[in-house]
Tab-separated table of C-alpha atoms in Angstrom:
chain	number	residue	atom	x	y	z
K	1	MET	CA	-22.711	-5.810	-52.247
K	2	ALA	CA	-19.403	-5.681	-53.805
K	3	LEU	CA	-18.045	-8.800	-55.824
K	4	VAL	CA	-14.869	-8.446	-53.752
K	5	GLU	CA	-16.779	-8.804	-50.568
K	6	THR	CA	-18.721	-12.123	-51.242
K	7	CYS	CA	-16.573	-13.802	-53.888
K	8	VAL	CA	-12.418	-15.243	-53.962
K	9	LEU	CA	-11.035	-14.254	-57.483
K	10	PHE	CA	-8.598	-17.484	-59.103
K	11	SER	CA	-7.876	-17.037	-62.827
K	12	ASN	CA	-10.419	-18.463	-64.011
K	13	GLY	CA	-13.351	-16.273	-62.775
K	14	PRO	CA	-14.364	-15.512	-59.078
K	15	VAL	CA	-16.064	-18.353	-56.778
K	16	PRO	CA	-18.237	-17.392	-54.488
K	17	LYS	CA	-17.525	-17.718	-50.252
K	18	ARG	CA	-20.857	-19.457	-49.995
K	19	ASN	CA	-19.654	-22.387	-52.008
K	20	LEU	CA	-16.991	-23.257	-49.327
K	21	ARG	CA	-18.763	-24.833	-46.606
K	22	VAL	CA	-18.861	-21.391	-44.258
K	23	ARG	CA	-20.114	-18.531	-44.290
K	24	PRO	CA	-18.722	-15.572	-45.851
K	25	SER	CA	-18.095	-13.784	-42.426
K	26	THR	CA	-16.726	-17.003	-41.343
K	27	PHE	CA	-14.399	-17.005	-44.095
K	28	ASP	CA	-13.329	-13.230	-43.320
K	29	ALA	CA	-12.882	-14.207	-39.507
K	30	LEU	CA	-10.545	-16.910	-40.795
K	31	LEU	CA	-8.800	-14.787	-43.196
K	32	ARG	CA	-8.065	-12.106	-40.575
K	33	THR	CA	-6.809	-14.560	-38.171
K	34	ILE	CA	-4.076	-16.194	-40.065
K	35	GLU	CA	-3.227	-13.914	-42.888
K	36	GLY	CA	-0.238	-12.364	-40.334
K	37	ASP	CA	1.284	-15.958	-40.254
K	38	PRO	CA	5.405	-16.229	-41.529
K	39	VAL	CA	4.191	-19.127	-43.100
K	40	PHE	CA	2.707	-16.996	-45.982
K	41	ILE	CA	5.716	-15.072	-46.400
K	42	ALA	CA	7.388	-16.489	-49.731
K	43	THR	CA	11.077	-17.761	-48.918
K	44	GLY	CA	12.039	-18.446	-52.641
K	45	PRO	CA	12.169	-17.205	-55.812
K	46	LEU	CA	8.218	-17.300	-56.788
K	47	ASP	CA	5.771	-15.341	-55.360
K	48	GLN	CA	2.589	-17.315	-53.434
K	49	PHE	CA	-1.217	-17.292	-53.712
K	50	PRO	CA	-2.854	-14.871	-52.177
K	51	VAL	CA	-3.521	-16.049	-48.633
K	52	GLU	CA	-7.305	-15.864	-49.384
K	53	SER	CA	-6.920	-17.703	-52.494
K	54	GLN	CA	-5.124	-20.306	-49.919
K	55	LEU	CA	-7.678	-20.401	-48.059
K	56	ALA	CA	-10.417	-20.788	-50.439
K	57	ILE	CA	-8.360	-23.473	-51.789
K	58	THR	CA	-7.860	-25.419	-48.213
K	59	LEU	CA	-11.770	-24.900	-47.688
K	60	PHE	CA	-12.826	-26.617	-50.775
K	61	HIS	CA	-10.003	-29.490	-50.144
K	62	LEU	CA	-11.231	-30.212	-46.987
K	63	GLY	CA	-15.484	-29.522	-47.129
K	64	HIS	CA	-15.374	-32.746	-50.244
K	65	PHE	CA	-15.102	-36.343	-50.025
K	66	GLY	CA	-13.687	-39.104	-52.013
K	67	ASN	CA	-12.744	-38.879	-55.666
K	68	ALA	CA	-14.178	-34.688	-55.596
K	69	ALA	CA	-11.293	-34.146	-52.554
K	70	SER	CA	-8.140	-35.553	-55.005
K	71	VAL	CA	-5.584	-32.778	-55.540
K	72	GLU	CA	-6.379	-32.819	-59.581
K	73	SER	CA	-9.982	-32.145	-58.732
K	74	VAL	CA	-9.269	-29.481	-56.520
K	75	ALA	CA	-6.539	-27.855	-58.945
K	76	GLN	CA	-9.227	-27.672	-61.719
K	77	TRP	CA	-11.653	-26.063	-59.856
K	78	ALA	CA	-9.316	-23.370	-58.451
K	79	GLY	CA	-7.478	-23.298	-62.014
K	80	CYS	CA	-4.055	-23.978	-60.229
K	81	SER	CA	-1.093	-26.523	-60.818
K	82	ALA	CA	-1.834	-29.656	-57.908
K	83	GLY	CA	1.332	-28.469	-56.409
K	84	ALA	CA	-0.225	-25.429	-55.395
K	85	VAL	CA	-3.126	-27.294	-53.747
K	86	VAL	CA	-0.740	-28.975	-51.576
K	87	VAL	CA	1.339	-26.261	-50.728
K	88	SER	CA	-1.859	-24.453	-49.943
K	89	THR	CA	-3.519	-26.826	-47.787
K	90	ARG	CA	-0.275	-27.090	-45.552
K	91	HIS	CA	0.228	-23.418	-45.243
K	92	VAL	CA	-3.261	-22.736	-43.824
K	93	ILE	CA	-3.505	-26.091	-41.729
K	94	GLN	CA	-0.009	-24.589	-40.405
K	95	ALA	CA	-0.943	-21.066	-39.725
K	96	VAL	CA	-4.810	-22.561	-38.043
K	97	MET	CA	-2.840	-24.765	-36.086
K	98	ALA	CA	-0.829	-21.637	-34.728
K	99	CYS	CA	-3.961	-20.121	-33.808
K	100	HIS	CA	-5.396	-23.256	-31.373
K	101	ASP	CA	-4.775	-22.391	-27.714
K	102	LEU	CA	-6.287	-19.279	-28.732
K	103	ALA	CA	-9.668	-20.549	-30.329
K	104	ILE	CA	-9.694	-24.210	-27.707
K	105	HIS	CA	-8.738	-23.852	-24.268
K	106	ARG	CA	-10.298	-24.015	-20.365
K	107	PRO	CA	-13.002	-21.147	-19.823
K	108	ASN	CA	-12.474	-19.109	-17.448
K	109	ALA	CA	-14.841	-17.897	-14.530
K	110	GLU	CA	-16.786	-15.618	-16.435
K	111	GLU	CA	-17.548	-17.832	-19.114
K	112	LYS	CA	-18.185	-20.221	-16.969
K	113	GLU	CA	-21.257	-18.216	-15.005
K	114	CYS	CA	-22.445	-17.467	-18.290
K	115	ALA	CA	-23.114	-20.898	-19.375
K	116	LYS	CA	-24.157	-21.636	-16.060
K	117	GLN	CA	-26.848	-18.968	-16.471
K	118	TRP	CA	-27.944	-20.291	-19.501
K	119	VAL	CA	-28.153	-23.734	-18.151
K	120	GLU	CA	-30.548	-22.557	-15.414
K	121	ALA	CA	-32.975	-20.418	-17.513
K	122	VAL	CA	-33.275	-23.269	-20.129
K	123	SER	CA	-33.788	-26.118	-16.779
K	124	CYS	CA	-33.319	-25.453	-13.126
K	125	PRO	CA	-30.923	-23.946	-10.380
K	126	ALA	CA	-30.312	-27.321	-9.080
K	127	TRP	CA	-28.674	-28.169	-12.617
K	128	ARG	CA	-26.732	-24.996	-13.399
K	129	ASP	CA	-23.150	-25.803	-12.306
K	130	GLY	CA	-23.319	-28.382	-15.743
K	131	TYR	CA	-21.268	-25.853	-17.598
K	132	CYS	CA	-20.328	-28.148	-20.496
K	133	MET	CA	-21.473	-30.999	-22.681
K	134	VAL	CA	-19.410	-34.023	-24.314
K	135	ASP	CA	-20.634	-36.071	-27.280
K	136	GLY	CA	-19.172	-38.065	-29.672
K	137	THR	CA	-19.209	-37.862	-33.347
K	138	LEU	CA	-17.780	-40.154	-36.591
K	139	VAL	CA	-15.587	-38.449	-39.352
K	140	LEU	CA	-16.371	-40.620	-42.405
K	141	LEU	CA	-13.244	-42.231	-44.255
K	142	SER	CA	-13.767	-42.232	-48.325
K	143	ASP	CA	-11.942	-46.290	-48.004
K	144	LYS	CA	-11.459	-48.643	-45.665
K	145	PRO	CA	-8.156	-48.324	-44.205
K	146	SER	CA	-5.390	-50.993	-45.388
K	147	LEU	CA	-3.757	-51.632	-41.782
K	148	CYS	CA	-6.749	-52.827	-39.383
K	149	GLY	CA	-9.456	-51.847	-41.465
K	150	GLU	CA	-11.872	-53.790	-39.622
K	151	GLY	CA	-11.425	-51.680	-36.500
K	152	TYR	CA	-12.221	-48.230	-38.073
K	153	TYR	CA	-15.259	-50.402	-39.149
K	154	ASP	CA	-18.091	-48.283	-37.155
K	155	ARG	CA	-21.517	-48.948	-35.456
K	156	LYS	CA	-23.152	-47.361	-38.410
K	157	SER	CA	-21.740	-49.674	-40.983
K	158	ASN	CA	-18.954	-47.224	-42.550
K	159	TYR	CA	-15.551	-46.758	-41.863
K	160	SER	CA	-14.638	-43.920	-40.044
K	161	LEU	CA	-12.500	-41.815	-37.307
K	162	SER	CA	-14.050	-41.225	-33.420
K	163	VAL	CA	-13.803	-37.729	-32.357
K	164	THR	CA	-14.937	-36.732	-28.916
K	165	VAL	CA	-15.828	-32.669	-28.421
K	166	VAL	CA	-16.982	-30.678	-25.401
K	167	ASN	CA	-18.193	-27.852	-25.892
K	168	MET	CA	-20.349	-24.644	-23.872
K	169	PRO	CA	-23.772	-23.765	-24.355
K	170	ASP	CA	-22.681	-21.252	-27.379
K	171	CYS	CA	-21.223	-24.213	-29.083
K	172	HIS	CA	-17.489	-22.942	-28.349
K	173	ILE	CA	-15.711	-26.036	-28.388
K	174	ILE	CA	-13.515	-26.240	-25.008
K	175	GLY	CA	-11.693	-29.703	-25.657
K	176	TYR	CA	-11.631	-32.875	-27.825
K	177	VAL	CA	-10.195	-36.128	-28.469
K	178	ALA	CA	-9.288	-37.282	-32.005
K	179	GLY	CA	-7.508	-40.012	-33.659
K	180	HIS	CA	-9.615	-43.050	-32.677
K	181	CYS	CA	-10.584	-45.497	-35.035
K	182	GLY	CA	-14.390	-45.590	-35.661
K	183	SER	CA	-15.277	-48.865	-33.540
K	184	ALA	CA	-13.838	-47.118	-30.251
K	185	HIS	CA	-16.777	-46.306	-27.296
K	186	ASP	CA	-17.267	-42.633	-27.013
K	187	SER	CA	-16.609	-43.463	-23.205
K	188	THR	CA	-13.120	-44.859	-24.184
K	189	VAL	CA	-12.748	-42.156	-26.688
K	190	PHE	CA	-13.599	-39.543	-23.648
K	191	ALA	CA	-11.136	-41.580	-21.085
K	192	GLU	CA	-8.362	-39.926	-22.445
K	193	SER	CA	-9.827	-36.479	-22.576
K	194	SER	CA	-8.097	-34.035	-20.159
K	195	LEU	CA	-11.489	-33.226	-18.884
K	196	ALA	CA	-11.500	-36.965	-17.681
K	197	SER	CA	-7.638	-37.754	-16.094
K	198	ASN	CA	-7.978	-33.892	-14.270
K	199	PRO	CA	-11.079	-33.163	-13.730
K	200	GLU	CA	-9.665	-31.265	-10.561
K	201	VAL	CA	-8.424	-28.857	-13.247
K	202	TRP	CA	-11.744	-28.358	-14.987
K	203	PHE	CA	-14.549	-28.685	-12.371
K	204	ALA	CA	-15.185	-26.874	-9.060
K	205	PRO	CA	-16.860	-28.910	-6.322
K	206	ASN	CA	-20.582	-29.390	-7.558
K	207	GLU	CA	-19.751	-28.837	-11.462
K	208	PHE	CA	-20.199	-31.430	-13.972
K	209	VAL	CA	-20.092	-32.019	-17.575
K	210	TRP	CA	-23.936	-33.189	-19.208
K	211	ALA	CA	-23.829	-36.383	-21.427
K	212	ASP	CA	-25.577	-39.159	-22.882
K	213	SER	CA	-26.009	-42.922	-21.391
K	214	ALA	CA	-22.846	-43.852	-23.606
K	215	TYR	CA	-20.815	-42.684	-20.929
K	216	ALA	CA	-20.107	-43.994	-17.275
K	217	LEU	CA	-20.883	-41.920	-14.519
């Protein structure tokens, strides 16, 4: 396979795409999705980095923790200035967020039926109407927040943010709630989701979401 297909080229040498915490095919799909966004059109006297390089910088930045995620460390890795790391990360996040509703949305009837067929195949016909699943996860923080830090101390003795994710059996995310502190209970976070506040929009009669015992009926 050609070098250009498996690596991103920087001034200090090629970087394998597999080092960016995503598969090369995922990197290429992300690149195709965002490369046409207007944010990557230079409006000043200086040219921007190639979109491929900006995406690689952002993925490396987001894929590290603590000191390794500092702007200076990422700049040294990429062979660019600290300002380029900040600008690249901002550009990519803005371009990705512009695609938010294309990726994360309520499933249509066909997608629901496909999920129900999978549920029925691995369980029983009586349970086929549970077409999606919900669970919470913790996003670790490198340090205790200075404001209300105790609230971020979670059940696993870390400082974190709590995120609730709703997905289909094929792992396609269809909803989420983010921003709560790590000490928040999963059911508390879920209560602020669209599924909980507007169930009639998400569920036809007899449809339901799979959840563990952390969630109230």
